[in-house]
Amino acid sequence: MPKTSARLLSLLSLLQARRDWPGALLAERLDVSPRTVRRDVDRLRELGYPIVAFKGPDGGYRLDAGTELPPLLFDDEQAVALAIALQIATTTGAGIEEAAARALNTIRQVMPVRLRRRIDTLQVSAVERPTIRPNPQVDSSVLTALSAAVHAHEVLRFDYTPAPGVDDDGVPAPPRRVQPHHLVTWGGRWYLVAWDLDREDWRTFRVDRMTPRTPTGPRFTPRELPGGEVAAFVAARFMGSGGAGDWPCRGEVILHLPAAAVSRYAHDGVVEELGPNRCRLVLGSWSWPGLAAGIGRFDADIEVLGPAELKDAFAHLARRYANAAADAPAPPPPAP
């Protein structure tokens, strides 16, 4: 039987993992008697944890919400997970970097020496992928307000700043009215997936451009998201397919390269081996010139199978590249 302190920690960890725990199941998981479980629950209550007992055929215990924060207890795995999560918070774009650092320092101070040493050896450097445009920071209060509206199923009103380069006549736009459904991250940015009440269609909004208004509107019954899964829906929207789950431009070519060499860089493309040094590649992109340029990065001869728009895009880029080469300065003469 584990020591009382270790067993209390295990019991608390189990109670935090799910809402209701039958007493018999807790006893089985801890390898103790139901009487020991009752005594351990009483000890946790003395420490300030609001554990509620419920009756019934599977009577058991539930960790209820309390008015005061009792002492925090973490097992080794929880401590490591928490340290990693707080250290990589700088890549979320949620504007919580300083708060995360303070939280990690606070938790470190109250941990036993054994766990503190383990966390101190776990130094993670969160490095974001280099981008042309830095990911904007989002106020954590905005994220909290949006998340609350999503959770409560309440109509949300907000002012929306147009994207840079969009024509602005100087007249303030009326606030948007939406039924918020999901708060998601994509490519280091935060988005709200919502049903636009004025446009009667699904929309994705950049959270860094949103300024929520209060109070929120009436409650609503959530609509079913197209496709059922938010991940597939958002991926399809950012491919420009309006929910169809495909790129707006897709073409097919034959590359004079081994399929194994192409597949490593084809990402979501489909590669089919046709021979030792030939393969068929089906690839998608936002635009036909973008698709042609993406295929052109493979250093190989290309046979375009279709469609005609892809052939036209290759011809367009060929003229552009030829003009660029004609305007380039002459190379220096070879050294004697």
mmCIF file of N, CA and C in Angstrom, residues 105-150:
data_model
loop_
_atom_site.group_PDB
_atom_site.id
_atom_site.type_symbol
_atom_site.label_atom_id
_atom_site.label_comp_id
_atom_site.label_asym_id
_atom_site.label_seq_id
_atom_site.Cartn_x
_atom_site.Cartn_y
_atom_site.Cartn_z
ATOM 1 N N ASN A 105 7.246 30.722 -12.186
ATOM 2 C CA ASN A 105 8.099 31.039 -11.045
ATOM 3 C C ASN A 105 7.362 30.821 -9.726
ATOM 4 N N THR A 106 6.073 31.200 -9.692
ATOM 5 C CA THR A 106 5.287 31.022 -8.469
ATOM 6 C C THR A 106 5.124 29.541 -8.132
ATOM 7 N N ILE A 107 4.778 28.745 -9.121
ATOM 8 C CA ILE A 107 4.578 27.319 -8.885
ATOM 9 C C ILE A 107 5.889 26.647 -8.494
ATOM 10 N N ARG A 108 6.983 27.087 -9.108
ATOM 11 C CA ARG A 108 8.287 26.505 -8.791
ATOM 12 C C ARG A 108 8.634 26.706 -7.322
ATOM 13 N N GLN A 109 8.287 27.860 -6.776
ATOM 14 C CA GLN A 109 8.662 28.165 -5.395
ATOM 15 C C GLN A 109 7.953 27.289 -4.370
ATOM 16 N N VAL A 110 6.761 26.814 -4.700
ATOM 17 C CA VAL A 110 6.004 26.029 -3.722
ATOM 18 C C VAL A 110 6.149 24.524 -3.947
ATOM 19 N N MET A 111 6.973 24.135 -4.909
ATOM 20 C CA MET A 111 7.147 22.711 -5.180
ATOM 21 C C MET A 111 8.258 22.127 -4.325
ATOM 22 N N PRO A 112 8.178 20.826 -4.060
ATOM 23 C CA PRO A 112 9.274 20.165 -3.336
ATOM 24 C C PRO A 112 10.576 20.273 -4.119
ATOM 25 N N VAL A 113 11.678 20.150 -3.392
ATOM 26 C CA VAL A 113 12.991 20.300 -4.024
ATOM 27 C C VAL A 113 13.168 19.307 -5.159
ATOM 28 N N ARG A 114 12.659 18.082 -4.970
ATOM 29 C CA ARG A 114 12.815 17.050 -5.997
ATOM 30 C C ARG A 114 12.180 17.481 -7.317
ATOM 31 N N LEU A 115 10.928 17.987 -7.273
ATOM 32 C CA LEU A 115 10.254 18.421 -8.491
ATOM 33 C C LEU A 115 10.861 19.714 -9.026
ATOM 34 N N ARG A 116 11.305 20.591 -8.109
ATOM 35 C CA ARG A 116 11.898 21.854 -8.556
ATOM 36 C C ARG A 116 13.159 21.605 -9.365
ATOM 37 N N ARG A 117 13.973 20.662 -8.917
ATOM 38 C CA ARG A 117 15.202 20.350 -9.654
ATOM 39 C C ARG A 117 14.866 19.756 -11.020
ATOM 40 N N ARG A 118 13.829 18.936 -11.068
ATOM 41 C CA ARG A 118 13.468 18.326 -12.349
ATOM 42 C C ARG A 118 12.986 19.384 -13.339
ATOM 43 N N ILE A 119 12.216 20.349 -12.845
ATOM 44 C CA ILE A 119 11.728 21.414 -13.722
ATOM 45 C C ILE A 119 12.868 22.317 -14.165
ATOM 46 N N ASP A 120 13.806 22.601 -13.246
ATOM 47 C CA ASP A 120 14.920 23.481 -13.600
ATOM 48 C C ASP A 120 15.792 22.883 -14.701
ATOM 49 N N THR A 121 15.842 21.562 -14.795
ATOM 50 C CA THR A 121 16.628 20.934 -15.856
ATOM 51 C C THR A 121 15.869 20.897 -17.177
ATOM 52 N N LEU A 122 14.569 21.254 -17.129
ATOM 53 C CA LEU A 122 13.754 21.198 -18.338
ATOM 54 C C LEU A 122 13.623 22.616 -18.898
ATOM 55 N N GLN A 123 14.617 23.043 -19.647
ATOM 56 C CA GLN A 123 14.615 24.367 -20.250
ATOM 57 C C GLN A 123 14.244 24.243 -21.721
ATOM 58 N N VAL A 124 13.106 24.818 -22.087
ATOM 59 C CA VAL A 124 12.589 24.729 -23.455
ATOM 60 C C VAL A 124 12.669 26.108 -24.096
ATOM 61 N N SER A 125 13.258 26.183 -25.261
ATOM 62 C CA SER A 125 13.286 27.432 -26.025
ATOM 63 C C SER A 125 12.223 27.349 -27.105
ATOM 64 N N ALA A 126 11.190 28.171 -26.970
ATOM 65 C CA ALA A 126 10.104 28.169 -27.941
ATOM 66 C C ALA A 126 10.485 29.083 -29.101
ATOM 67 N N VAL A 127 10.716 28.504 -30.261
ATOM 68 C CA VAL A 127 11.124 29.253 -31.450
ATOM 69 C C VAL A 127 10.014 29.161 -32.473
ATOM 70 N N GLU A 128 9.505 30.316 -32.891
ATOM 71 C CA GLU A 128 8.454 30.338 -33.885
ATOM 72 C C GLU A 128 9.049 30.285 -35.289
ATOM 73 N N ARG A 129 8.269 29.747 -36.221
ATOM 74 C CA ARG A 129 8.707 29.713 -37.616
ATOM 75 C C ARG A 129 8.824 31.134 -38.139
ATOM 76 N N PRO A 130 9.899 31.449 -38.871
ATOM 77 C CA PRO A 130 10.028 32.801 -39.423
ATOM 78 C C PRO A 130 8.941 33.073 -40.450
ATOM 79 N N THR A 131 8.327 34.239 -40.360
ATOM 80 C CA THR A 131 7.278 34.627 -41.291
ATOM 81 C C THR A 131 7.548 36.027 -41.806
ATOM 82 N N ILE A 132 6.989 36.330 -42.963
ATOM 83 C CA ILE A 132 7.139 37.674 -43.515
ATOM 84 C C ILE A 132 6.411 38.677 -42.641
ATOM 85 N N ARG A 133 5.219 38.306 -42.176
ATOM 86 C CA ARG A 133 4.444 39.177 -41.303
ATOM 87 C C ARG A 133 4.377 38.558 -39.919
ATOM 88 N N PRO A 134 4.827 39.294 -38.887
ATOM 89 C CA PRO A 134 4.777 38.725 -37.539
ATOM 90 C C PRO A 134 3.339 38.500 -37.104
ATOM 91 N N ASN A 135 3.138 37.460 -36.306
ATOM 92 C CA ASN A 135 1.807 37.170 -35.809
ATOM 93 C C ASN A 135 1.392 38.231 -34.789
ATOM 94 N N PRO A 136 0.223 38.824 -34.950
ATOM 95 C CA PRO A 136 -0.208 39.873 -34.015
ATOM 96 C C PRO A 136 -0.544 39.284 -32.654
ATOM 97 N N GLN A 137 -0.313 40.091 -31.629
ATOM 98 C CA GLN A 137 -0.654 39.687 -30.271
ATOM 99 C C GLN A 137 -2.127 40.000 -29.995
ATOM 100 N N VAL A 138 -2.750 39.156 -29.219
ATOM 101 C CA VAL A 138 -4.165 39.305 -28.873
ATOM 102 C C VAL A 138 -4.276 39.540 -27.382
ATOM 103 N N ASP A 139 -5.092 40.511 -27.007
ATOM 104 C CA ASP A 139 -5.318 40.790 -25.594
ATOM 105 C C ASP A 139 -6.014 39.597 -24.955
ATOM 106 N N SER A 140 -5.472 39.136 -23.825
ATOM 107 C CA SER A 140 -6.066 37.977 -23.164
ATOM 108 C C SER A 140 -7.496 38.250 -22.708
ATOM 109 N N SER A 141 -7.832 39.517 -22.423
ATOM 110 C CA SER A 141 -9.203 39.838 -22.017
ATOM 111 C C SER A 141 -10.177 39.631 -23.164
ATOM 112 N N VAL A 142 -9.717 39.867 -24.401
ATOM 113 C CA VAL A 142 -10.570 39.628 -25.568
ATOM 114 C C VAL A 142 -10.809 38.129 -25.733
ATOM 115 N N LEU A 143 -9.744 37.333 -25.576
ATOM 116 C CA LEU A 143 -9.903 35.888 -25.662
ATOM 117 C C LEU A 143 -10.876 35.382 -24.606
ATOM 118 N N THR A 144 -10.784 35.935 -23.406
ATOM 119 C CA THR A 144 -11.678 35.512 -22.331
ATOM 120 C C THR A 144 -13.127 35.861 -22.660
ATOM 121 N N ALA A 145 -13.350 37.071 -23.191
ATOM 122 C CA ALA A 145 -14.712 37.495 -23.530
ATOM 123 C C ALA A 145 -15.302 36.630 -24.638
ATOM 124 N N LEU A 146 -14.505 36.330 -25.652
ATOM 125 C CA LEU A 146 -14.999 35.501 -26.750
ATOM 126 C C LEU A 146 -15.273 34.079 -26.277
ATOM 127 N N SER A 147 -14.369 33.542 -25.477
ATOM 128 C CA SER A 147 -14.551 32.192 -24.974
ATOM 129 C C SER A 147 -15.807 32.092 -24.111
ATOM 130 N N ALA A 148 -16.081 33.129 -23.324
ATOM 131 C CA ALA A 148 -17.281 33.118 -22.487
ATOM 132 C C ALA A 148 -18.544 33.122 -23.341
ATOM 133 N N ALA A 149 -18.533 33.910 -24.432
ATOM 134 C CA ALA A 149 -19.708 33.955 -25.313
ATOM 135 C C ALA A 149 -19.915 32.624 -26.018
ATOM 136 N N VAL A 150 -18.816 31.981 -26.419
ATOM 137 C CA VAL A 150 -18.921 30.658 -27.052
ATOM 138 C C VAL A 150 -19.507 29.654 -26.072
#
